[in-house]
């Protein structure tokens, strides 16, 4: 499998190069030259395959031989080594809980896969270098992953890379602007993980990271890599949980002749990496229903779907802050998949934008009515699911012929555990949340972070003198 740059000004590369460099030299995002197509027989087999084998079958074509099968099998098995349950909330809406990983966020899947791939490539480079008896320090310089985080990304990346030889991770987070659990997840790991506590905003953190990637002097001293969702090694494995959801959907709804209602999917979206991965899964033959992008007041895509005009706006702060994105970096990949055809896009994707007031009210209502605790991102998706299903009924749209007798249903992706957003959720449900056992021990660990002024000079001085 080769990957091309969406800017079309750089040569095609294999998975290894795309994963190591993150972005093409022309600053374009990498995209697979073809989306693998699974046969009907393979899809049938996927219905009952165990998660690890399924993950291996799905990822293998994308990795395209740059990692041997035995290693890739291990990487896949470790990546998805937790539960992805599909839990009913109402008669028509179920929650795909993606928060059972080590940092309670769906980003664990992408981060765990990417970290293991980079660890493998780094080891490979070191042993090739040693075999050639070559003192080429360029190839053996450790990779340094730089991440700016508003909360969830940093924890997932740090956890994914913890202890991976040959890779150092530096996380920049805004002081006082991440939740207590999120901060502990960033600052208590040690080893190859360093947390910089920036006395500024998330935008300050991101600006420092962007400048670092363009700084020749710093790049000469370190192999800098980004771990955000533009990296194919983080982006593509996100399609796995659409396969896991579909397995559970089929097991529940399939009739005697193998028919089942379409599984419509509502994805809380910020940078649109997750939903784009789901659409890739569908393009490769997985029989999924319609996709709904659930956004907060950062509504550039919702407005685009209504007007066909793409107008970037500065991001606004909301209570579903992992989706506070003014210019979603992965949307261009969705456009590419749809061959930039607006009609195809409209047939494949619907988008809604939800206010903070509605989000809070919905957390309260769903808890009261259905005894289910949504986090703010899942609540945005829940409202979008209700809007989508009611419009389906009004328009009497049928998405497929098997649907007639079925009151179309949808799944929402619950992208984070509610306990990561305690202020909002506890106020909405009127009671304290229980901290899951898996993160209980965080509270006994000591926070270690390095304070940093919110400017590039301070960061660069620290990097060059550490
Ligand atoms: C990152 C994140 C999102 C948005 O995912 P994208 O792939 O950027 O669209 C949604 N919810 C939570 C909790 C997140 O951490």
Short mmCIF file of C-alpha atoms and ligand atoms in Angstrom, two decimals:
data_model
loop_
_atom_site.label_atom_id
_atom_site.label_comp_id
_atom_site.label_asym_id
_atom_site.label_seq_id
_atom_site.Cartn_x
_atom_site.Cartn_y
_atom_site.Cartn_z
CA UNK A 1 0.00 0.00 0.00
CA UNK A 2 1.28 3.43 -0.97
CA UNK A 3 0.09 6.78 0.35
CA UNK A 4 -0.12 10.01 -1.62
CA UNK A 5 -0.13 13.57 -0.36
CA UNK A 6 -3.42 15.43 -0.75
CA UNK A 7 -1.33 18.43 -1.89
CA UNK A 8 -0.03 16.20 -4.74
CA UNK A 9 3.42 17.85 -4.64
CA UNK A 10 5.35 15.07 -2.85
CA UNK A 11 6.25 11.51 -3.86
CA UNK A 12 4.14 8.57 -2.71
CA UNK A 13 5.43 6.75 0.36
CA UNK A 14 4.82 3.48 2.19
CA UNK A 15 3.11 3.12 5.57
CA UNK A 16 6.42 3.25 7.43
CA UNK A 17 7.43 6.62 6.00
CA UNK A 18 3.92 8.04 6.37
CA UNK A 19 3.86 6.97 10.03
CA UNK A 20 7.35 8.28 10.81
CA UNK A 21 6.94 11.65 9.08
CA UNK A 22 3.27 12.27 9.90
CA UNK A 23 2.76 14.82 7.16
CA UNK A 24 4.10 14.92 3.58
CA UNK A 25 6.96 17.36 2.79
CA UNK A 26 4.46 19.54 0.88
CA UNK A 27 2.41 19.76 4.13
CA UNK A 28 -0.35 17.60 2.65
CA UNK A 29 -2.13 14.82 4.55
CA UNK A 30 -1.36 11.29 3.41
CA UNK A 31 -4.19 9.23 1.92
CA UNK A 32 -4.11 5.56 0.78
CA UNK A 33 -3.85 5.28 -3.02
CA UNK A 34 -6.66 2.75 -2.86
CA UNK A 35 -9.06 1.72 -0.13
CA UNK A 36 -8.83 -2.07 0.32
CA UNK A 37 -12.06 -3.87 -0.65
CA UNK A 38 -13.18 -6.83 1.44
CA UNK A 39 -15.14 -9.55 -0.37
CA UNK A 40 -18.63 -10.62 0.70
CA UNK A 41 -17.12 -13.88 2.01
CA UNK A 42 -14.59 -11.97 4.12
CA UNK A 43 -17.32 -9.72 5.51
CA UNK A 44 -19.41 -12.79 6.36
CA UNK A 45 -16.40 -14.24 8.19
CA UNK A 46 -15.88 -10.94 10.05
CA UNK A 47 -19.26 -11.41 11.77
CA UNK A 48 -17.81 -13.93 14.20
CA UNK A 49 -14.05 -13.35 14.09
CA UNK A 50 -12.39 -12.57 17.44
CA UNK A 51 -11.43 -8.91 17.89
CA UNK A 52 -7.65 -9.38 17.58
CA UNK A 53 -7.88 -11.41 14.36
CA UNK A 54 -10.37 -8.95 12.90
CA UNK A 55 -8.10 -6.03 13.75
CA UNK A 56 -5.21 -7.79 12.04
CA UNK A 57 -7.25 -8.51 8.88
CA UNK A 58 -8.41 -4.90 8.67
CA UNK A 59 -5.03 -3.24 9.31
CA UNK A 60 -2.85 -5.61 7.28
CA UNK A 61 -3.54 -4.09 3.81
CA UNK A 62 -2.86 -0.57 5.13
CA UNK A 63 0.44 -1.55 6.73
CA UNK A 64 1.33 -3.09 3.38
CA UNK A 65 4.17 -5.37 4.46
CA UNK A 66 6.18 -2.72 6.34
CA UNK A 67 5.62 -4.73 9.54
CA UNK A 68 5.88 -8.54 9.49
CA UNK A 69 2.65 -10.45 10.14
CA UNK A 70 3.65 -11.89 13.51
CA UNK A 71 4.59 -8.45 14.88
CA UNK A 72 1.50 -6.83 13.41
CA UNK A 73 -0.69 -9.48 15.03
CA UNK A 74 0.81 -8.62 18.40
CA UNK A 75 0.45 -4.89 17.83
CA UNK A 76 -3.21 -5.34 16.90
CA UNK A 77 -3.95 -7.60 19.86
CA UNK A 78 -2.36 -5.15 22.31
CA UNK A 79 -4.05 -2.15 20.70
CA UNK A 80 -7.60 -3.44 21.24
CA UNK A 81 -7.02 -5.25 24.50
CA UNK A 82 -10.16 -3.92 26.26
CA UNK A 83 -13.96 -3.89 25.79
CA UNK A 84 -16.00 -1.97 23.21
CA UNK A 85 -19.55 -2.73 24.40
CA UNK A 86 -22.65 -1.59 22.53
CA UNK A 87 -25.06 -0.60 25.31
CA UNK A 88 -28.74 0.25 24.63
CA UNK A 89 -29.88 3.65 25.97
CA UNK A 90 -33.36 3.86 24.41
CA UNK A 91 -35.30 1.58 22.03
CA UNK A 92 -33.61 3.16 19.04
CA UNK A 93 -30.31 4.59 20.32
CA UNK A 94 -27.36 2.57 21.63
CA UNK A 95 -24.02 3.76 22.95
CA UNK A 96 -20.79 2.29 21.65
CA UNK A 97 -18.65 2.80 24.74
CA UNK A 98 -15.15 3.64 23.61
CA UNK A 99 -13.93 4.65 27.06
CA UNK A 100 -12.80 1.33 28.50
CA UNK A 101 -9.15 1.82 27.49
CA UNK A 102 -6.35 2.86 29.85
CA UNK A 103 -7.03 6.62 29.62
CA UNK A 104 -10.84 6.29 29.32
CA UNK A 105 -10.86 7.84 25.83
CA UNK A 106 -11.41 6.50 22.32
CA UNK A 107 -8.06 8.02 21.39
CA UNK A 108 -6.40 5.09 23.18
CA UNK A 109 -6.92 2.90 20.11
CA UNK A 110 -5.11 5.20 17.67
CA UNK A 111 -2.41 6.11 20.17
CA UNK A 112 -1.67 2.50 21.16
CA UNK A 113 -1.41 1.40 17.53
CA UNK A 114 0.74 4.32 16.46
CA UNK A 115 3.13 4.06 19.41
CA UNK A 116 3.75 0.38 18.81
CA UNK A 117 4.35 0.94 15.09
CA UNK A 118 6.85 3.74 15.77
CA UNK A 119 8.54 1.63 18.44
CA UNK A 120 8.91 -1.19 15.89
CA UNK A 121 10.27 1.11 13.16
CA UNK A 122 12.70 2.71 15.59
CA UNK A 123 14.04 -0.68 16.70
CA UNK A 124 14.32 -1.78 13.09
CA UNK A 125 16.35 1.34 12.20
CA UNK A 126 18.70 0.75 15.12
CA UNK A 127 19.32 -2.89 14.28
CA UNK A 128 19.81 -2.18 10.56
CA UNK A 129 22.31 0.45 11.54
CA UNK A 130 24.15 -1.88 13.87
CA UNK A 131 24.20 -4.66 11.26
CA UNK A 132 25.74 -2.29 8.73
CA UNK A 133 28.26 -1.38 11.43
CA UNK A 134 27.49 2.14 10.53
CA UNK A 135 27.83 4.99 12.93
CA UNK A 136 25.11 6.97 11.31
CA UNK A 137 23.70 8.88 14.23
CA UNK A 138 20.87 10.28 12.09
CA UNK A 139 19.16 6.88 11.88
CA UNK A 140 19.63 6.10 15.55
CA UNK A 141 18.57 9.42 17.03
CA UNK A 142 15.54 8.69 19.18
CA UNK A 143 12.23 9.98 17.84
CA UNK A 144 10.70 12.78 19.86
CA UNK A 145 6.93 12.94 19.72
CA UNK A 146 5.61 16.45 20.39
CA UNK A 147 1.95 16.83 21.34
CA UNK A 148 -0.17 19.78 22.31
CA UNK A 149 -3.29 18.70 24.15
CA UNK A 150 -6.51 20.19 25.44
CA UNK A 151 -6.95 17.04 27.53
CA UNK A 152 -7.64 13.70 25.90
CA UNK A 153 -4.99 13.42 23.21
CA UNK A 154 -2.05 13.91 25.56
CA UNK A 155 -3.13 11.22 28.01
CA UNK A 156 -3.78 8.64 25.32
CA UNK A 157 -0.51 9.37 23.53
CA UNK A 158 1.53 9.40 26.76
CA UNK A 159 0.01 6.12 27.89
CA UNK A 160 0.44 4.54 24.45
CA UNK A 161 4.13 5.47 24.25
CA UNK A 162 5.04 4.76 27.88
CA UNK A 163 8.18 2.63 27.96
CA UNK A 164 8.52 2.39 24.16
CA UNK A 165 12.29 2.27 23.53
CA UNK A 166 13.70 4.84 21.15
CA UNK A 167 10.76 7.24 21.46
CA UNK A 168 10.55 10.23 23.81
CA UNK A 169 7.26 12.04 24.30
CA UNK A 170 6.88 15.71 25.22
CA UNK A 171 3.39 16.92 26.04
CA UNK A 172 2.36 20.55 26.25
CA UNK A 173 -0.84 21.25 28.14
CA UNK A 174 -2.51 24.48 29.29
CA UNK A 175 -2.13 25.04 33.02
CA UNK A 176 -5.42 24.85 34.91
CA UNK A 177 -7.44 24.04 31.79
CA UNK A 178 -7.56 20.24 31.84
CA UNK A 179 -9.64 18.19 34.27
CA UNK A 180 -7.98 16.62 37.38
CA UNK A 181 -7.98 13.09 35.94
CA UNK A 182 -6.66 14.33 32.64
CA UNK A 183 -3.83 16.17 34.37
CA UNK A 184 -2.86 13.12 36.42
CA UNK A 185 -2.87 11.00 33.25
CA UNK A 186 -0.36 13.42 31.70
CA UNK A 187 1.93 14.06 34.63
CA UNK A 188 2.35 10.86 36.63
CA UNK A 189 3.91 8.49 34.11
CA UNK A 190 7.61 9.40 34.16
CA UNK A 191 10.09 7.30 32.12
CA UNK A 192 10.11 8.58 28.52
CA UNK A 193 7.15 10.94 29.06
CA UNK A 194 7.66 14.63 29.96
CA UNK A 195 4.78 17.01 30.66
CA UNK A 196 5.22 20.75 30.11
CA UNK A 197 2.65 22.81 31.96
CA UNK A 198 2.22 25.92 29.83
CA UNK A 199 1.04 29.09 31.52
CA UNK A 200 -1.38 29.87 28.67
CA UNK A 201 -4.12 28.43 26.47
CA UNK A 202 -4.36 25.32 24.30
CA UNK A 203 -3.81 27.57 21.28
CA UNK A 204 -0.48 28.69 22.81
CA UNK A 205 0.56 25.03 23.19
CA UNK A 206 -0.41 24.26 19.62
CA UNK A 207 1.41 27.33 18.26
CA UNK A 208 4.63 26.23 20.03
CA UNK A 209 4.37 22.72 18.56
CA UNK A 210 3.71 24.05 15.05
CA UNK A 211 6.71 26.36 15.24
CA UNK A 212 8.92 23.55 16.51
CA UNK A 213 8.19 21.43 13.44
CA UNK A 214 9.35 24.29 11.21
CA UNK A 215 12.51 25.04 13.22
CA UNK A 216 15.59 23.74 11.36
CA UNK A 217 17.88 23.91 14.39
CA UNK A 218 15.55 21.89 16.58
CA UNK A 219 14.89 19.35 13.84
CA UNK A 220 18.64 18.89 13.42
CA UNK A 221 18.93 18.05 17.10
CA UNK A 222 15.85 15.78 17.34
CA UNK A 223 13.75 13.54 15.07
CA UNK A 224 10.53 15.40 15.75
CA UNK A 225 7.25 13.59 15.05
CA UNK A 226 3.66 14.61 15.60
CA UNK A 227 1.10 12.28 17.15
CA UNK A 228 -2.11 13.98 16.12
CA UNK A 229 -4.82 12.38 14.04
CA UNK A 230 -3.33 13.48 10.74
CA UNK A 231 -0.81 10.65 11.22
CA UNK A 232 -2.08 7.60 9.31
CA UNK A 233 -0.90 5.28 12.09
CA UNK A 234 -3.23 7.04 14.51
CA UNK A 235 -6.04 7.78 12.10
CA UNK A 236 -6.60 4.43 10.35
CA UNK A 237 -6.88 2.05 13.35
CA UNK A 238 -9.87 4.09 14.53
CA UNK A 239 -11.93 2.21 11.96
CA UNK A 240 -11.59 -0.93 14.08
CA UNK A 241 -14.34 -0.08 16.53
CA UNK A 242 -16.83 0.38 13.70
CA UNK A 243 -16.14 -3.26 12.87
CA UNK A 244 -16.59 -4.25 16.55
CA UNK A 245 -19.85 -2.29 16.77
CA UNK A 246 -21.14 -3.90 13.60
CA UNK A 247 -20.34 -7.39 14.95
CA UNK A 248 -22.50 -6.67 17.99
CA UNK A 249 -25.27 -5.09 15.89
CA UNK A 250 -25.43 -8.11 13.59
CA UNK A 251 -25.41 -10.53 16.53
CA UNK A 252 -28.38 -8.68 17.99
CA UNK A 253 -30.53 -7.90 14.94
CA UNK A 254 -29.72 -10.39 12.19
CA UNK A 255 -32.75 -12.47 11.08
CA UNK A 256 -32.86 -16.06 9.85
CA UNK A 257 -31.95 -15.12 6.29
CA UNK A 258 -29.10 -12.84 7.32
CA UNK A 259 -30.80 -9.45 6.98
CA UNK A 260 -30.46 -6.75 9.57
CA UNK A 261 -31.44 -3.07 9.74
CA UNK A 262 -28.79 -0.52 8.77
CA UNK A 263 -26.57 0.62 11.61
CA UNK A 264 -26.62 4.41 11.43
CA UNK A 265 -23.70 5.98 13.25
CA UNK A 266 -23.46 9.29 15.08
CA UNK A 267 -19.92 10.47 15.79
CA UNK A 268 -19.03 13.40 18.06
CA UNK A 269 -16.64 15.25 15.75
CA UNK A 270 -13.93 17.85 16.15
CA UNK A 271 -11.05 17.22 13.79
CA UNK A 272 -13.17 14.65 11.88
CA UNK A 273 -10.49 11.93 12.05
CA UNK A 274 -12.72 9.43 13.82
CA UNK A 275 -15.73 9.78 11.52
CA UNK A 276 -13.50 9.74 8.46
CA UNK A 277 -12.02 6.42 9.63
CA UNK A 278 -15.57 5.05 9.95
CA UNK A 279 -16.38 6.16 6.43
CA UNK A 280 -13.22 4.36 5.23
CA UNK A 281 -14.48 1.18 6.91
CA UNK A 282 -17.74 1.53 4.98
CA UNK A 283 -15.89 2.22 1.73
CA UNK A 284 -13.92 -1.01 2.23
CA UNK A 285 -17.17 -2.98 2.22
CA UNK A 286 -18.42 -3.01 5.81
CA UNK A 287 -22.24 -2.70 5.52
CA UNK A 288 -22.82 0.39 7.66
CA UNK A 289 -25.76 2.81 7.56
CA UNK A 290 -25.68 6.58 7.36
CA UNK A 291 -23.04 8.74 9.08
CA UNK A 292 -23.98 11.70 11.24
CA UNK A 293 -21.36 14.19 12.41
CA UNK A 294 -22.37 15.61 15.78
CA UNK A 295 -20.67 18.96 16.43
CA UNK A 296 -20.89 21.60 19.11
CA UNK A 297 -21.04 25.34 18.32
CA UNK A 298 -17.90 24.92 16.24
CA UNK A 299 -20.04 24.39 13.20
CA UNK A 300 -17.90 24.85 10.09
CA UNK A 301 -18.92 21.45 8.68
CA UNK A 302 -22.59 21.80 9.63
CA UNK A 303 -22.68 25.12 7.79
CA UNK A 304 -20.81 23.64 4.85
CA UNK A 305 -23.36 20.81 4.52
CA UNK A 306 -26.15 23.41 4.50
CA UNK A 307 -24.57 26.00 2.20
CA UNK A 308 -21.73 24.25 0.33
CA UNK A 309 -19.50 27.05 1.61
CA UNK A 310 -16.49 26.14 3.73
CA UNK A 311 -15.78 29.07 6.01
CA UNK A 312 -13.19 28.65 8.74
CA UNK A 313 -13.85 30.45 12.01
CA UNK A 314 -11.71 30.71 15.16
CA UNK A 315 -12.72 27.99 17.61
CA UNK A 316 -15.10 28.83 20.45
CA UNK A 317 -14.90 27.27 23.90
CA UNK A 318 -17.64 24.76 24.78
CA UNK A 319 -18.28 22.11 27.45
CA UNK A 320 -17.47 19.40 24.89
CA UNK A 321 -14.00 20.88 24.56
CA UNK A 322 -12.31 18.03 22.69
CA UNK A 323 -14.41 19.15 19.72
CA UNK A 324 -13.53 22.85 19.91
CA UNK A 325 -11.99 22.96 16.47
CA UNK A 326 -12.43 25.85 14.04
CA UNK A 327 -10.84 24.20 11.01
CA UNK A 328 -11.12 20.38 11.17
CA UNK A 329 -7.90 18.98 9.73
CA UNK A 330 -9.33 15.65 8.53
CA UNK A 331 -12.37 16.97 6.67
CA UNK A 332 -10.24 17.22 3.53
CA UNK A 333 -9.83 13.44 3.68
CA UNK A 334 -13.61 13.00 3.63
CA UNK A 335 -13.85 15.30 0.61
CA UNK A 336 -11.15 13.24 -1.12
CA UNK A 337 -13.02 10.01 -0.41
CA UNK A 338 -16.16 11.56 -1.95
CA UNK A 339 -14.10 12.74 -4.94
CA UNK A 340 -15.04 16.29 -3.98
CA UNK A 341 -18.59 15.63 -5.13
CA UNK A 342 -21.04 17.49 -2.90
CA UNK A 343 -24.01 15.30 -3.84
CA UNK A 344 -22.17 12.11 -2.90
CA UNK A 345 -21.10 13.75 0.33
CA UNK A 346 -24.67 14.80 1.19
CA UNK A 347 -25.88 11.26 0.58
CA UNK A 348 -23.23 9.88 2.91
CA UNK A 349 -23.10 12.43 5.72
CA UNK A 350 -25.45 14.60 7.78
CA UNK A 351 -24.21 17.11 10.32
CA UNK A 352 -25.82 18.85 13.29
CA UNK A 353 -24.48 21.47 15.68
CA UNK A 354 -25.66 21.39 19.27
CA UNK A 355 -25.52 24.15 21.90
CA UNK A 356 -24.03 23.81 25.38
CA UNK A 357 -27.47 24.45 26.93
CA UNK A 358 -28.99 21.52 25.03
CA UNK A 359 -25.98 19.37 25.86
CA UNK A 360 -26.36 19.95 29.61
CA UNK A 361 -30.13 19.46 29.51
CA UNK A 362 -29.65 16.20 27.65
CA UNK A 363 -27.16 14.80 30.15
CA UNK A 364 -29.78 15.49 32.85
CA UNK A 365 -32.71 14.11 30.82
CA UNK A 366 -31.02 10.90 29.69
CA UNK A 367 -29.87 10.19 33.23
CA UNK A 368 -33.37 10.75 34.59
CA UNK A 369 -35.26 8.92 31.85
CA UNK A 370 -32.87 6.18 30.85
CA UNK A 371 -30.50 5.95 33.80
CA UNK A 372 -27.51 6.40 31.50
CA UNK A 373 -24.74 8.90 32.18
CA UNK A 374 -23.52 10.61 29.02
CA UNK A 375 -20.34 12.67 28.89
CA UNK A 376 -20.70 16.06 27.13
CA UNK A 377 -19.38 14.66 23.80
CA UNK A 378 -21.72 11.68 23.92
CA UNK A 379 -24.59 14.01 24.82
CA UNK A 380 -23.95 16.08 21.69
CA UNK A 381 -24.12 12.83 19.71
CA UNK A 382 -27.30 11.72 21.48
CA UNK A 383 -29.17 14.90 20.48
CA UNK A 384 -27.89 14.58 16.91
CA UNK A 385 -29.13 10.96 16.86
CA UNK A 386 -32.59 12.05 18.00
CA UNK A 387 -32.70 14.79 15.35
CA UNK A 388 -31.55 12.39 12.66
CA UNK A 389 -34.06 9.68 13.57
CA UNK A 390 -36.96 12.12 13.75
CA UNK A 391 -36.07 13.53 10.34
CA UNK A 392 -35.94 10.00 8.95
CA UNK A 393 -39.47 9.49 10.18
CA UNK A 394 -40.77 12.81 8.87
CA UNK A 395 -39.29 12.24 5.43
CA UNK A 396 -40.16 8.57 5.59
CA UNK A 397 -36.75 7.91 4.12
CA UNK A 398 -35.66 4.35 3.73
CA UNK A 399 -31.95 3.85 3.79
CA UNK A 400 -32.17 0.25 2.64
CA UNK A 401 -34.83 -2.19 1.59
CA UNK A 402 -34.50 -4.35 4.69
CA UNK A 403 -35.47 -1.45 6.87
CA UNK A 404 -39.19 -1.27 6.12
CA UNK A 405 -40.48 -2.91 9.24
CA UNK A 406 -37.80 -1.41 11.42
CA UNK A 407 -37.99 1.87 13.17
CA UNK A 408 -34.52 2.93 12.08
CA UNK A 409 -32.01 2.96 14.89
CA UNK A 410 -28.66 4.59 15.48
CA UNK A 411 -25.59 4.14 17.58
CA UNK A 412 -23.70 6.99 19.15
CA UNK A 413 -19.99 6.82 19.86
CA UNK A 414 -19.32 7.55 23.53
CA UNK A 415 -15.82 8.94 23.07
CA UNK A 416 -14.85 9.60 26.70
CA UNK A 417 -15.83 8.51 30.19
CA UNK A 418 -18.08 11.07 31.98
CA UNK A 419 -15.68 11.12 34.94
CA UNK A 420 -13.21 13.06 32.78
CA UNK A 421 -15.65 15.99 32.75
CA UNK A 422 -16.83 15.94 36.37
CA UNK A 423 -17.87 19.58 36.74
CA UNK A 424 -20.39 19.55 33.90
CA UNK A 425 -21.70 16.04 34.40
CA UNK A 426 -22.09 16.17 38.18
CA UNK A 427 -23.98 19.42 37.96
CA UNK A 428 -26.31 18.01 35.30
CA UNK A 429 -27.12 14.77 37.10
CA UNK A 430 -27.08 16.28 40.57
CA UNK A 431 -24.75 13.77 42.14
CA UNK A 432 -21.10 12.77 42.37
CA UNK A 433 -19.59 10.36 39.85
CA UNK A 434 -17.89 7.15 40.85
CA UNK A 435 -14.25 6.99 39.79
CA UNK A 436 -13.60 3.71 37.92
CA UNK A 437 -11.18 1.34 39.65
CA UNK A 438 -8.87 1.43 36.67
CA UNK A 439 -7.94 5.07 37.36
CA UNK A 440 -8.23 5.03 41.15
CA UNK A 441 -4.47 4.59 41.59
CA UNK A 442 -3.77 7.82 39.67
CA UNK A 443 -4.77 9.71 42.78
CA UNK A 444 -1.94 8.16 44.77
CA UNK A 445 0.71 9.18 42.25
CA UNK A 446 2.76 12.33 42.32
CA UNK A 447 2.25 14.98 39.66
CA UNK A 448 5.50 15.90 37.92
CA UNK A 449 5.44 18.71 35.36
CA UNK A 450 7.78 21.41 34.12
CA UNK A 451 6.33 24.93 34.13
CA UNK A 452 6.77 26.81 30.87
CA UNK A 453 6.13 30.37 29.74
CA UNK A 454 3.67 30.46 26.81
CA UNK A 455 6.17 31.40 24.10
CA UNK A 456 8.35 29.59 21.61
CA UNK A 457 11.67 30.96 22.86
CA UNK A 458 11.06 29.52 26.31
CA UNK A 459 10.25 26.14 24.78
CA UNK A 460 13.25 26.09 22.47
CA UNK A 461 15.65 27.05 25.25
CA UNK A 462 14.28 24.25 27.37
CA UNK A 463 14.61 21.71 24.52
CA UNK A 464 18.19 22.67 23.67
CA UNK A 465 19.34 22.65 27.28
CA UNK A 466 17.63 19.54 28.62
C1 LIG B 1 -10.81 13.92 20.19
C2 LIG B 1 -12.18 13.77 20.70
C3 LIG B 1 -13.31 13.92 19.86
C4 LIG B 1 -13.21 14.36 18.42
O1 LIG B 1 -12.63 13.38 17.58
P1 LIG B 1 -12.14 13.79 16.11
O2 LIG B 1 -11.53 12.57 15.55
O3 LIG B 1 -11.13 14.90 16.31
O4 LIG B 1 -13.33 14.27 15.34
C5 LIG B 1 -14.56 13.68 20.40
N1 LIG B 1 -14.73 13.34 21.69
C6 LIG B 1 -13.68 13.21 22.53
C7 LIG B 1 -13.93 12.86 23.95
C8 LIG B 1 -12.37 13.41 22.08
O5 LIG B 1 -11.33 13.28 22.90
#
